[in-house]
């Protein structure tokens, strides 16, 4: 069973601060997805990283996939109240033969950005 | 123009009852899923359907029975509800062509919060 550990579980910061959320596993993933979920809504995909060492930027958000494809990080620069939400990482392992792939979600990081 | 819509949003019921949750997607995707999110926010897959065919059944009690009348709809019926079934249930769809969980991103509905008393 692939497990994804996210840290921290809770993060409460002031507007303008920087933060990093980590997603770690002992398993190797084919790719890793990051989602953001707001209260009362479903998760929305932010980015997919595929190649070891890959870095992707989405405005003030920077995503990195570890060289060994076992971990990932999300860095937010100058956080804003609109960034508040639950951030979920999900690691994907390809299907083999006739079996199906596995998409394992981390337990999430609840981010609160205070004005 | 909601992409993935599920109803109802809230469901409060007593133990032993039978209830259904409906889901529809207008994205033209071939694959739909049911996920369960527990109180600790863990999301776990329950089922996937590809073009009305059950592909993934992830060790879910057989009190849970999904039904897909067509590839745009995936409903979830739950018999004999138990306290432990309380959770938020998410419907999702993706462009994956096989239902075997490819790399395609998931498009989630807004969830149904089920509370069993």
mmCIF file with all atom_site columns, C-alpha atoms in Angstrom:
data_model
loop_
_atom_site.group_PDB
_atom_site.id
_atom_site.type_symbol
_atom_site.label_atom_id
_atom_site.label_alt_id
_atom_site.label_comp_id
_atom_site.label_asym_id
_atom_site.label_entity_id
_atom_site.label_seq_id
_atom_site.pdbx_PDB_ins_code
_atom_site.Cartn_x
_atom_site.Cartn_y
_atom_site.Cartn_z
_atom_site.occupancy
_atom_site.B_iso_or_equiv
_atom_site.pdbx_formal_charge
_atom_site.auth_seq_id
_atom_site.auth_comp_id
_atom_site.auth_asym_id
_atom_site.auth_atom_id
_atom_site.pdbx_PDB_model_num
ATOM 1   C CA . UNK A 1 1   ? 0.000   0.000  0.000   1.00 0.00 ? 1   UNK A CA 1
ATOM 2   C CA . UNK A 1 2   ? 1.386   3.372  -1.021  1.00 0.00 ? 2   UNK A CA 1
ATOM 3   C CA . UNK A 1 3   ? 1.171   5.968  1.738   1.00 0.00 ? 3   UNK A CA 1
ATOM 4   C CA . UNK A 1 4   ? 1.528   9.692  1.312   1.00 0.00 ? 4   UNK A CA 1
ATOM 5   C CA . UNK A 1 5   ? 2.389   11.783 4.327   1.00 0.00 ? 5   UNK A CA 1
ATOM 6   C CA . UNK A 1 6   ? 1.604   15.444 4.114   1.00 0.00 ? 6   UNK A CA 1
ATOM 7   C CA . UNK A 1 7   ? 3.050   18.016 6.477   1.00 0.00 ? 7   UNK A CA 1
ATOM 8   C CA . UNK A 1 8   ? 2.142   20.119 8.186   1.00 0.00 ? 8   UNK A CA 1
ATOM 9   C CA . UNK A 1 9   ? -1.462  19.070 8.706   1.00 0.00 ? 9   UNK A CA 1
ATOM 10  C CA . UNK A 1 10  ? -2.437  22.591 9.757   1.00 0.00 ? 10  UNK A CA 1
ATOM 11  C CA . UNK A 1 11  ? -0.892  25.913 8.808   1.00 0.00 ? 11  UNK A CA 1
ATOM 12  C CA . UNK A 1 12  ? -2.126  29.292 10.014  1.00 0.00 ? 12  UNK A CA 1
ATOM 13  C CA . UNK A 1 13  ? -0.223  32.305 8.716   1.00 0.00 ? 13  UNK A CA 1
ATOM 14  C CA . UNK A 1 14  ? -0.560  36.026 8.056   1.00 0.00 ? 14  UNK A CA 1
ATOM 15  C CA . UNK A 1 15  ? -1.124  37.508 4.646   1.00 0.00 ? 15  UNK A CA 1
ATOM 16  C CA . UNK A 1 16  ? 2.156   38.127 2.864   1.00 0.00 ? 16  UNK A CA 1
ATOM 17  C CA . UNK A 1 17  ? 4.070   35.237 4.445   1.00 0.00 ? 17  UNK A CA 1
ATOM 18  C CA . UNK A 1 18  ? 5.634   32.404 2.487   1.00 0.00 ? 18  UNK A CA 1
ATOM 19  C CA . UNK A 1 19  ? 4.931   28.742 3.191   1.00 0.00 ? 19  UNK A CA 1
ATOM 20  C CA . UNK A 1 20  ? 5.839   25.261 2.040   1.00 0.00 ? 20  UNK A CA 1
ATOM 21  C CA . UNK A 1 21  ? 3.758   22.094 2.199   1.00 0.00 ? 21  UNK A CA 1
ATOM 22  C CA . UNK A 1 22  ? 5.469   18.728 1.908   1.00 0.00 ? 22  UNK A CA 1
ATOM 23  C CA . UNK A 1 23  ? 4.256   15.421 0.529   1.00 0.00 ? 23  UNK A CA 1
ATOM 24  C CA . UNK A 1 24  ? 6.451   12.388 1.259   1.00 0.00 ? 24  UNK A CA 1
ATOM 25  C CA . UNK A 1 25  ? 6.341   8.689  0.561   1.00 0.00 ? 25  UNK A CA 1
ATOM 26  C CA . UNK A 1 26  ? 8.594   5.662  0.554   1.00 0.00 ? 26  UNK A CA 1
ATOM 27  C CA . UNK A 1 27  ? 7.024   4.645  -2.762  1.00 0.00 ? 27  UNK A CA 1
ATOM 28  C CA . UNK A 1 28  ? 7.934   5.810  -6.247  1.00 0.00 ? 28  UNK A CA 1
ATOM 29  C CA . UNK A 1 29  ? 5.140   7.445  -8.184  1.00 0.00 ? 29  UNK A CA 1
ATOM 30  C CA . UNK A 1 30  ? 4.625   7.751  -11.925 1.00 0.00 ? 30  UNK A CA 1
ATOM 31  C CA . UNK A 1 31  ? 3.242   11.229 -11.375 1.00 0.00 ? 31  UNK A CA 1
ATOM 32  C CA . UNK A 1 32  ? 1.903   13.403 -8.614  1.00 0.00 ? 32  UNK A CA 1
ATOM 33  C CA . UNK A 1 33  ? -1.093  15.691 -8.601  1.00 0.00 ? 33  UNK A CA 1
ATOM 34  C CA . UNK A 1 34  ? -1.873  18.616 -6.310  1.00 0.00 ? 34  UNK A CA 1
ATOM 35  C CA . UNK A 1 35  ? -5.467  19.602 -5.603  1.00 0.00 ? 35  UNK A CA 1
ATOM 36  C CA . UNK A 1 36  ? -7.044  22.421 -3.621  1.00 0.00 ? 36  UNK A CA 1
ATOM 37  C CA . UNK A 1 37  ? -10.353 21.934 -1.859  1.00 0.00 ? 37  UNK A CA 1
ATOM 38  C CA . UNK A 1 38  ? -12.485 24.741 -0.420  1.00 0.00 ? 38  UNK A CA 1
ATOM 39  C CA . UNK A 1 39  ? -15.141 24.128 2.252   1.00 0.00 ? 39  UNK A CA 1
ATOM 40  C CA . UNK A 1 40  ? -18.292 22.609 0.809   1.00 0.00 ? 40  UNK A CA 1
ATOM 41  C CA . UNK A 1 41  ? -16.694 21.939 -2.557  1.00 0.00 ? 41  UNK A CA 1
ATOM 42  C CA . UNK A 1 42  ? -14.800 19.185 -4.268  1.00 0.00 ? 42  UNK A CA 1
ATOM 43  C CA . UNK A 1 43  ? -11.038 19.162 -4.872  1.00 0.00 ? 43  UNK A CA 1
ATOM 44  C CA . UNK A 1 44  ? -9.834  21.078 -7.924  1.00 0.00 ? 44  UNK A CA 1
ATOM 45  C CA . UNK A 1 45  ? -6.647  20.099 -9.715  1.00 0.00 ? 45  UNK A CA 1
ATOM 46  C CA . UNK A 1 46  ? -3.826  22.636 -9.498  1.00 0.00 ? 46  UNK A CA 1
ATOM 47  C CA . UNK A 1 47  ? -1.006  20.805 -11.264 1.00 0.00 ? 47  UNK A CA 1
ATOM 48  C CA . UNK A 1 48  ? 0.407   17.432 -12.287 1.00 0.00 ? 48  UNK A CA 1
ATOM 49  C CA . UNK A 1 49  ? 4.149   16.777 -12.100 1.00 0.00 ? 49  UNK A CA 1
ATOM 50  C CA . UNK A 1 50  ? 5.562   13.830 -13.986 1.00 0.00 ? 50  UNK A CA 1
ATOM 51  C CA . UNK A 1 51  ? 9.332   13.998 -14.290 1.00 0.00 ? 51  UNK A CA 1
ATOM 52  C CA . UNK A 1 52  ? 11.728  13.623 -11.358 1.00 0.00 ? 52  UNK A CA 1
ATOM 53  C CA . UNK A 1 53  ? 13.100  17.055 -10.422 1.00 0.00 ? 53  UNK A CA 1
ATOM 54  C CA . UNK A 1 54  ? 10.357  18.839 -12.345 1.00 0.00 ? 54  UNK A CA 1
ATOM 55  C CA . UNK A 1 55  ? 9.361   22.315 -11.189 1.00 0.00 ? 55  UNK A CA 1
ATOM 56  C CA . UNK A 1 56  ? 6.086   23.928 -12.216 1.00 0.00 ? 56  UNK A CA 1
ATOM 57  C CA . UNK A 1 57  ? 4.881   27.400 -11.387 1.00 0.00 ? 57  UNK A CA 1
ATOM 58  C CA . UNK A 1 58  ? 1.312   28.614 -11.164 1.00 0.00 ? 58  UNK A CA 1
ATOM 59  C CA . UNK A 1 59  ? 1.421   32.342 -10.354 1.00 0.00 ? 59  UNK A CA 1
ATOM 60  C CA . UNK A 1 60  ? 2.596   32.475 -6.714  1.00 0.00 ? 60  UNK A CA 1
ATOM 61  C CA . UNK A 1 61  ? 2.560   28.663 -6.342  1.00 0.00 ? 61  UNK A CA 1
ATOM 62  C CA . UNK A 1 62  ? 5.655   26.587 -7.099  1.00 0.00 ? 62  UNK A CA 1
ATOM 63  C CA . UNK A 1 63  ? 5.435   22.790 -7.266  1.00 0.00 ? 63  UNK A CA 1
ATOM 64  C CA . UNK A 1 64  ? 8.410   20.465 -7.255  1.00 0.00 ? 64  UNK A CA 1
ATOM 65  C CA . UNK A 1 65  ? 8.636   16.726 -7.808  1.00 0.00 ? 65  UNK A CA 1
ATOM 66  C CA . UNK A 1 66  ? 11.538  15.038 -6.044  1.00 0.00 ? 66  UNK A CA 1
ATOM 67  C CA . UNK A 1 67  ? 14.361  13.589 -8.132  1.00 0.00 ? 67  UNK A CA 1
ATOM 68  C CA . UNK A 1 68  ? 13.445  10.066 -7.037  1.00 0.00 ? 68  UNK A CA 1
ATOM 69  C CA . UNK A 1 69  ? 9.709   10.731 -7.578  1.00 0.00 ? 69  UNK A CA 1
ATOM 70  C CA . UNK A 1 70  ? 8.925   9.852  -3.973  1.00 0.00 ? 70  UNK A CA 1
ATOM 71  C CA . UNK A 1 71  ? 8.160   13.324 -2.687  1.00 0.00 ? 71  UNK A CA 1
ATOM 72  C CA . UNK A 1 72  ? 6.843   16.697 -3.697  1.00 0.00 ? 72  UNK A CA 1
ATOM 73  C CA . UNK A 1 73  ? 6.514   20.181 -2.299  1.00 0.00 ? 73  UNK A CA 1
ATOM 74  C CA . UNK A 1 74  ? 4.226   23.132 -2.785  1.00 0.00 ? 74  UNK A CA 1
ATOM 75  C CA . UNK A 1 75  ? 5.614   26.581 -2.029  1.00 0.00 ? 75  UNK A CA 1
ATOM 76  C CA . UNK A 1 76  ? 3.367   29.637 -1.865  1.00 0.00 ? 76  UNK A CA 1
ATOM 77  C CA . UNK A 1 77  ? 4.914   33.076 -2.011  1.00 0.00 ? 77  UNK A CA 1
ATOM 78  C CA . UNK A 1 78  ? 3.223   36.060 -0.379  1.00 0.00 ? 78  UNK A CA 1
ATOM 79  C CA . UNK A 1 79  ? 0.147   34.115 0.688   1.00 0.00 ? 79  UNK A CA 1
ATOM 80  C CA . UNK A 1 80  ? -3.249  35.769 0.379   1.00 0.00 ? 80  UNK A CA 1
ATOM 81  C CA . UNK A 1 81  ? -6.542  35.053 2.170   1.00 0.00 ? 81  UNK A CA 1
ATOM 82  C CA . UNK A 1 82  ? -7.835  33.607 -1.097  1.00 0.00 ? 82  UNK A CA 1
ATOM 83  C CA . UNK A 1 83  ? -5.236  30.837 -0.790  1.00 0.00 ? 83  UNK A CA 1
ATOM 84  C CA . UNK A 1 84  ? -7.073  29.467 2.248   1.00 0.00 ? 84  UNK A CA 1
ATOM 85  C CA . UNK A 1 85  ? -8.178  25.875 1.749   1.00 0.00 ? 85  UNK A CA 1
ATOM 86  C CA . UNK A 1 86  ? -7.270  22.210 1.995   1.00 0.00 ? 86  UNK A CA 1
ATOM 87  C CA . UNK A 1 87  ? -4.305  21.231 -0.164  1.00 0.00 ? 87  UNK A CA 1
ATOM 88  C CA . UNK A 1 88  ? -4.125  17.582 -1.200  1.00 0.00 ? 88  UNK A CA 1
ATOM 89  C CA . UNK A 1 89  ? -1.360  15.728 -2.939  1.00 0.00 ? 89  UNK A CA 1
ATOM 90  C CA . UNK A 1 90  ? -2.117  12.508 -4.787  1.00 0.00 ? 90  UNK A CA 1
ATOM 91  C CA . UNK A 1 91  ? 0.472   10.059 -6.062  1.00 0.00 ? 91  UNK A CA 1
ATOM 92  C CA . UNK A 1 92  ? -0.267  7.925  -9.097  1.00 0.00 ? 92  UNK A CA 1
ATOM 93  C CA . UNK A 1 93  ? 1.153   4.490  -9.893  1.00 0.00 ? 93  UNK A CA 1
ATOM 94  C CA . UNK A 1 94  ? 0.564   3.041  -13.355 1.00 0.00 ? 94  UNK A CA 1
ATOM 95  C CA . UNK A 1 95  ? -1.551  -0.037 -13.855 1.00 0.00 ? 95  UNK A CA 1
ATOM 96  C CA . UNK A 1 96  ? 0.308   -3.197 -14.693 1.00 0.00 ? 96  UNK A CA 1
ATOM 97  C CA . UNK A 1 97  ? -1.106  -5.771 -17.055 1.00 0.00 ? 97  UNK A CA 1
ATOM 98  C CA . UNK A 1 98  ? -4.824  -6.069 -16.497 1.00 0.00 ? 98  UNK A CA 1
ATOM 99  C CA . UNK A 1 99  ? -4.856  -4.401 -13.079 1.00 0.00 ? 99  UNK A CA 1
ATOM 100 C CA . UNK A 1 100 ? -5.735  -0.793 -12.497 1.00 0.00 ? 100 UNK A CA 1
ATOM 101 C CA . UNK A 1 101 ? -3.651  2.169  -11.473 1.00 0.00 ? 101 UNK A CA 1
ATOM 102 C CA . UNK A 1 102 ? -3.569  3.534  -7.956  1.00 0.00 ? 102 UNK A CA 1
ATOM 103 C CA . UNK A 1 103 ? -4.122  7.158  -7.038  1.00 0.00 ? 103 UNK A CA 1
ATOM 104 C CA . UNK A 1 104 ? -3.289  7.620  -3.362  1.00 0.00 ? 104 UNK A CA 1
ATOM 105 C CA . UNK A 1 105 ? -4.230  10.839 -1.633  1.00 0.00 ? 105 UNK A CA 1
ATOM 106 C CA . UNK A 1 106 ? -2.389  12.402 1.278   1.00 0.00 ? 106 UNK A CA 1
ATOM 107 C CA . UNK A 1 107 ? -4.433  13.496 4.286   1.00 0.00 ? 107 UNK A CA 1
ATOM 108 C CA . UNK A 1 108 ? -4.164  17.127 3.284   1.00 0.00 ? 108 UNK A CA 1
ATOM 109 C CA . UNK A 1 109 ? -2.866  20.378 4.702   1.00 0.00 ? 109 UNK A CA 1
ATOM 110 C CA . UNK A 1 110 ? -5.425  22.869 5.960   1.00 0.00 ? 110 UNK A CA 1
ATOM 111 C CA . UNK A 1 111 ? -4.078  26.341 5.202   1.00 0.00 ? 111 UNK A CA 1
ATOM 112 C CA . UNK A 1 112 ? -5.572  29.472 6.755   1.00 0.00 ? 112 UNK A CA 1
ATOM 113 C CA . UNK A 1 113 ? -4.264  32.852 5.656   1.00 0.00 ? 113 UNK A CA 1
ATOM 114 C CA . UNK A 1 114 ? -5.330  35.716 7.905   1.00 0.00 ? 114 UNK A CA 1
ATOM 115 C CA . UNK A 1 115 ? -5.735  39.239 6.471   1.00 0.00 ? 115 UNK A CA 1
ATOM 116 C CA . UNK B 2 1   ? -22.899 24.881 -16.518 1.00 0.00 ? 1   UNK B CA 1
ATOM 117 C CA . UNK B 2 2   ? -21.785 22.737 -13.582 1.00 0.00 ? 2   UNK B CA 1
ATOM 118 C CA . UNK B 2 3   ? -19.402 20.057 -14.837 1.00 0.00 ? 3   UNK B CA 1
ATOM 119 C CA . UNK B 2 4   ? -20.010 17.348 -12.219 1.00 0.00 ? 4   UNK B CA 1
ATOM 120 C CA . UNK B 2 5   ? -23.160 17.715 -10.162 1.00 0.00 ? 5   UNK B CA 1
ATOM 121 C CA . UNK B 2 6   ? -24.360 15.463 -7.388  1.00 0.00 ? 6   UNK B CA 1
ATOM 122 C CA . UNK B 2 7   ? -27.494 15.482 -5.280  1.00 0.00 ? 7   UNK B CA 1
ATOM 123 C CA . UNK B 2 8   ? -28.361 15.829 -2.532  1.00 0.00 ? 8   UNK B CA 1
ATOM 124 C CA . UNK B 2 9   ? -25.691 17.996 -0.947  1.00 0.00 ? 9   UNK B CA 1
ATOM 125 C CA . UNK B 2 10  ? -26.707 16.950 2.558   1.00 0.00 ? 10  UNK B CA 1
ATOM 126 C CA . UNK B 2 11  ? -28.290 13.688 3.651   1.00 0.00 ? 11  UNK B CA 1
ATOM 127 C CA . UNK B 2 12  ? -29.245 12.966 7.256   1.00 0.00 ? 12  UNK B CA 1
ATOM 128 C CA . UNK B 2 13  ? -30.784 9.595  7.955   1.00 0.00 ? 13  UNK B CA 1
ATOM 129 C CA . UNK B 2 14  ? -31.120 6.899  10.592  1.00 0.00 ? 14  UNK B CA 1
ATOM 130 C CA . UNK B 2 15  ? -29.278 3.635  10.866  1.00 0.00 ? 15  UNK B CA 1
ATOM 131 C CA . UNK B 2 16  ? -30.798 0.856  8.842   1.00 0.00 ? 16  UNK B CA 1
ATOM 132 C CA . UNK B 2 17  ? -32.290 3.097  6.165   1.00 0.00 ? 17  UNK B CA 1
ATOM 133 C CA . UNK B 2 18  ? -31.548 2.870  2.431   1.00 0.00 ? 18  UNK B CA 1
ATOM 134 C CA . UNK B 2 19  ? -30.497 5.992  0.542   1.00 0.00 ? 19  UNK B CA 1
ATOM 135 C CA . UNK B 2 20  ? -29.254 7.027  -2.897  1.00 0.00 ? 20  UNK B CA 1
ATOM 136 C CA . UNK B 2 21  ? -26.934 9.734  -4.176  1.00 0.00 ? 21  UNK B CA 1
ATOM 137 C CA . UNK B 2 22  ? -27.106 10.821 -7.797  1.00 0.00 ? 22  UNK B CA 1
ATOM 138 C CA . UNK B 2 23  ? -24.304 12.140 -9.996  1.00 0.00 ? 23  UNK B CA 1
ATOM 139 C CA . UNK B 2 24  ? -24.215 13.572 -13.493 1.00 0.00 ? 24  UNK B CA 1
ATOM 140 C CA . UNK B 2 25  ? -21.348 14.953 -15.573 1.00 0.00 ? 25  UNK B CA 1
ATOM 141 C CA . UNK B 2 26  ? -21.600 17.065 -18.708 1.00 0.00 ? 26  UNK B CA 1
ATOM 142 C CA . UNK B 2 27  ? -17.910 16.922 -19.623 1.00 0.00 ? 27  UNK B CA 1
ATOM 143 C CA . UNK B 2 28  ? -18.292 14.078 -22.083 1.00 0.00 ? 28  UNK B CA 1
ATOM 144 C CA . UNK B 2 29  ? -15.952 11.898 -20.022 1.00 0.00 ? 29  UNK B CA 1
ATOM 145 C CA . UNK B 2 30  ? -16.035 8.124  -20.348 1.00 0.00 ? 30  UNK B CA 1
ATOM 146 C CA . UNK B 2 31  ? -15.031 7.390  -16.761 1.00 0.00 ? 31  UNK B CA 1
ATOM 147 C CA . UNK B 2 32  ? -16.747 8.238  -13.486 1.00 0.00 ? 32  UNK B CA 1
ATOM 148 C CA . UNK B 2 33  ? -15.849 7.500  -9.884  1.00 0.00 ? 33  UNK B CA 1
ATOM 149 C CA . UNK B 2 34  ? -17.129 7.497  -6.341  1.00 0.00 ? 34  UNK B CA 1
ATOM 150 C CA . UNK B 2 35  ? -14.734 8.622  -3.615  1.00 0.00 ? 35  UNK B CA 1
ATOM 151 C CA . UNK B 2 36  ? -15.283 8.714  0.150   1.00 0.00 ? 36  UNK B CA 1
ATOM 152 C CA . UNK B 2 37  ? -13.713 11.436 2.298   1.00 0.00 ? 37  UNK B CA 1
ATOM 153 C CA . UNK B 2 38  ? -13.620 10.653 5.985   1.00 0.00 ? 38  UNK B CA 1
ATOM 154 C CA . UNK B 2 39  ? -13.535 13.035 8.927   1.00 0.00 ? 39  UNK B CA 1
ATOM 155 C CA . UNK B 2 40  ? -9.740  13.234 8.666   1.00 0.00 ? 40  UNK B CA 1
ATOM 156 C CA . UNK B 2 41  ? -10.018 14.388 5.043   1.00 0.00 ? 41  UNK B CA 1
ATOM 157 C CA . UNK B 2 42  ? -8.617  11.175 3.559   1.00 0.00 ? 42  UNK B CA 1
ATOM 158 C CA . UNK B 2 43  ? -9.998  10.581 0.070   1.00 0.00 ? 43  UNK B CA 1
ATOM 159 C CA . UNK B 2 44  ? -10.357 6.928  -0.889  1.00 0.00 ? 44  UNK B CA 1
ATOM 160 C CA . UNK B 2 45  ? -11.649 5.514  -4.127  1.00 0.00 ? 45  UNK B CA 1
ATOM 161 C CA . UNK B 2 46  ? -14.694 3.280  -3.922  1.00 0.00 ? 46  UNK B CA 1
ATOM 162 C CA . UNK B 2 47  ? -15.677 2.565  -7.518  1.00 0.00 ? 47  UNK B CA 1
ATOM 163 C CA . UNK B 2 48  ? -14.888 3.501  -11.077 1.00 0.00 ? 48  UNK B CA 1
ATOM 164 C CA . UNK B 2 49  ? -17.052 2.998  -14.136 1.00 0.00 ? 49  UNK B CA 1
ATOM 165 C CA . UNK B 2 50  ? -15.965 3.250  -17.728 1.00 0.00 ? 50  UNK B CA 1
ATOM 166 C CA . UNK B 2 51  ? -18.741 3.635  -20.255 1.00 0.00 ? 51  UNK B CA 1
ATOM 167 C CA . UNK B 2 52  ? -21.272 2.049  -17.865 1.00 0.00 ? 52  UNK B CA 1
ATOM 168 C CA . UNK B 2 53  ? -18.994 -0.862 -16.980 1.00 0.00 ? 53  UNK B CA 1
ATOM 169 C CA . UNK B 2 54  ? -17.703 -1.396 -13.433 1.00 0.00 ? 54  UNK B CA 1
ATOM 170 C CA . UNK B 2 55  ? -13.899 -1.358 -13.470 1.00 0.00 ? 55  UNK B CA 1
ATOM 171 C CA . UNK B 2 56  ? -12.729 -0.659 -9.915  1.00 0.00 ? 56  UNK B CA 1
ATOM 172 C CA . UNK B 2 57  ? -14.453 -2.001 -6.816  1.00 0.00 ? 57  UNK B CA 1
ATOM 173 C CA . UNK B 2 58  ? -12.159 -1.155 -3.965  1.00 0.00 ? 58  UNK B CA 1
ATOM 174 C CA . UNK B 2 59  ? -13.154 -3.475 -1.104  1.00 0.00 ? 59  UNK B CA 1
ATOM 175 C CA . UNK B 2 60  ? -16.375 -1.669 -0.416  1.00 0.00 ? 60  UNK B CA 1
ATOM 176 C CA . UNK B 2 61  ? -19.129 -3.487 1.544   1.00 0.00 ? 61  UNK B CA 1
ATOM 177 C CA . UNK B 2 62  ? -21.757 -4.888 -0.777  1.00 0.00 ? 62  UNK B CA 1
ATOM 178 C CA . UNK B 2 63  ? -24.309 -2.633 0.937   1.00 0.00 ? 63  UNK B CA 1
ATOM 179 C CA . UNK B 2 64  ? -22.935 -0.052 -1.503  1.00 0.00 ? 64  UNK B CA 1
ATOM 180 C CA . UNK B 2 65  ? -24.198 -0.576 -5.035  1.00 0.00 ? 65  UNK B CA 1
ATOM 181 C CA . UNK B 2 66  ? -23.267 1.822  -7.816  1.00 0.00 ? 66  UNK B CA 1
ATOM 182 C CA . UNK B 2 67  ? -25.371 2.035  -10.953 1.00 0.00 ? 67  UNK B CA 1
ATOM 183 C CA . UNK B 2 68  ? -24.504 3.705  -14.227 1.00 0.00 ? 68  UNK B CA 1
ATOM 184 C CA . UNK B 2 69  ? -27.509 4.010  -16.568 1.00 0.00 ? 69  UNK B CA 1
ATOM 185 C CA . UNK B 2 70  ? -25.311 5.793  -19.130 1.00 0.00 ? 70  UNK B CA 1
ATOM 186 C CA . UNK B 2 71  ? -21.783 7.157  -19.190 1.00 0.00 ? 71  UNK B CA 1
ATOM 187 C CA . UNK B 2 72  ? -22.908 10.591 -17.995 1.00 0.00 ? 72  UNK B CA 1
ATOM 188 C CA . UNK B 2 73  ? -24.542 9.278  -14.835 1.00 0.00 ? 73  UNK B CA 1
ATOM 189 C CA . UNK B 2 74  ? -23.278 7.294  -11.876 1.00 0.00 ? 74  UNK B CA 1
ATOM 190 C CA . UNK B 2 75  ? -25.533 6.813  -8.888  1.00 0.00 ? 75  UNK B CA 1
ATOM 191 C CA . UNK B 2 76  ? -24.713 5.287  -5.519  1.00 0.00 ? 76  UNK B CA 1
ATOM 192 C CA . UNK B 2 77  ? -27.238 3.328  -3.517  1.00 0.00 ? 77  UNK B CA 1
ATOM 193 C CA . UNK B 2 78  ? -26.505 2.395  0.069   1.00 0.00 ? 78  UNK B CA 1
ATOM 194 C CA . UNK B 2 79  ? -28.515 -0.247 1.926   1.00 0.00 ? 79  UNK B CA 1
ATOM 195 C CA . UNK B 2 80  ? -28.846 -0.682 5.669   1.00 0.00 ? 80  UNK B CA 1
ATOM 196 C CA . UNK B 2 81  ? -26.884 2.428  6.559   1.00 0.00 ? 81  UNK B CA 1
ATOM 197 C CA . UNK B 2 82  ? -24.460 2.232  9.483   1.00 0.00 ? 82  UNK B CA 1
ATOM 198 C CA . UNK B 2 83  ? -22.954 4.928  11.687  1.00 0.00 ? 83  UNK B CA 1
ATOM 199 C CA . UNK B 2 84  ? -19.562 4.362  10.076  1.00 0.00 ? 84  UNK B CA 1
ATOM 200 C CA . UNK B 2 85  ? -20.954 5.305  6.685   1.00 0.00 ? 85  UNK B CA 1
ATOM 201 C CA . UNK B 2 86  ? -21.073 8.947  7.779   1.00 0.00 ? 86  UNK B CA 1
ATOM 202 C CA . UNK B 2 87  ? -18.689 10.824 5.504   1.00 0.00 ? 87  UNK B CA 1
ATOM 203 C CA . UNK B 2 88  ? -18.591 13.096 2.477   1.00 0.00 ? 88  UNK B CA 1
ATOM 204 C CA . UNK B 2 89  ? -19.063 11.188 -0.773  1.00 0.00 ? 89  UNK B CA 1
ATOM 205 C CA . UNK B 2 90  ? -17.605 12.678 -3.928  1.00 0.00 ? 90  UNK B CA 1
ATOM 206 C CA . UNK B 2 91  ? -18.464 11.827 -7.480  1.00 0.00 ? 91  UNK B CA 1
ATOM 207 C CA . UNK B 2 92  ? -15.742 12.521 -10.049 1.00 0.00 ? 92  UNK B CA 1
ATOM 208 C CA . UNK B 2 93  ? -15.074 12.026 -13.729 1.00 0.00 ? 93  UNK B CA 1
ATOM 209 C CA . UNK B 2 94  ? -11.982 11.993 -15.907 1.00 0.00 ? 94  UNK B CA 1
ATOM 210 C CA . UNK B 2 95  ? -10.910 11.723 -19.517 1.00 0.00 ? 95  UNK B CA 1
ATOM 211 C CA . UNK B 2 96  ? -9.325  8.349  -18.767 1.00 0.00 ? 96  UNK B CA 1
ATOM 212 C CA . UNK B 2 97  ? -10.450 5.943  -21.470 1.00 0.00 ? 97  UNK B CA 1
ATOM 213 C CA . UNK B 2 98  ? -10.178 2.708  -19.520 1.00 0.00 ? 98  UNK B CA 1
ATOM 214 C CA . UNK B 2 99  ? -11.542 3.345  -16.026 1.00 0.00 ? 99  UNK B CA 1
ATOM 215 C CA . UNK B 2 100 ? -8.338  1.857  -14.718 1.00 0.00 ? 100 UNK B CA 1
ATOM 216 C CA . UNK B 2 101 ? -7.154  5.170  -13.218 1.00 0.00 ? 101 UNK B CA 1
ATOM 217 C CA . UNK B 2 102 ? -4.814  6.680  -15.757 1.00 0.00 ? 102 UNK B CA 1
ATOM 218 C CA . UNK B 2 103 ? -2.942  9.919  -15.313 1.00 0.00 ? 103 UNK B CA 1
ATOM 219 C CA . UNK B 2 104 ? -5.921  12.081 -16.257 1.00 0.00 ? 104 UNK B CA 1
ATOM 220 C CA . UNK B 2 105 ? -6.945  14.614 -13.625 1.00 0.00 ? 105 UNK B CA 1
ATOM 221 C CA . UNK B 2 106 ? -10.137 14.083 -11.707 1.00 0.00 ? 106 UNK B CA 1
ATOM 222 C CA . UNK B 2 107 ? -13.048 16.517 -11.912 1.00 0.00 ? 107 UNK B CA 1
ATOM 223 C CA . UNK B 2 108 ? -14.948 16.337 -8.646  1.00 0.00 ? 108 UNK B CA 1
ATOM 224 C CA . UNK B 2 109 ? -18.493 17.234 -7.751  1.00 0.00 ? 109 UNK B CA 1
ATOM 225 C CA . UNK B 2 110 ? -19.146 19.274 -4.621  1.00 0.00 ? 110 UNK B CA 1
ATOM 226 C CA . UNK B 2 111 ? -19.822 16.283 -2.442  1.00 0.00 ? 111 UNK B CA 1
ATOM 227 C CA . UNK B 2 112 ? -22.719 14.828 -0.485  1.00 0.00 ? 112 UNK B CA 1
ATOM 228 C CA . UNK B 2 113 ? -22.345 14.992 3.289   1.00 0.00 ? 113 UNK B CA 1
ATOM 229 C CA . UNK B 2 114 ? -24.003 11.871 4.665   1.00 0.00 ? 114 UNK B CA 1
ATOM 230 C CA . UNK B 2 115 ? -24.785 11.780 8.378   1.00 0.00 ? 115 UNK B CA 1
ATOM 231 C CA . UNK B 2 116 ? -26.137 8.563  9.843   1.00 0.00 ? 116 UNK B CA 1
ATOM 232 C CA . UNK B 2 117 ? -27.699 8.859  13.296  1.00 0.00 ? 117 UNK B CA 1
#
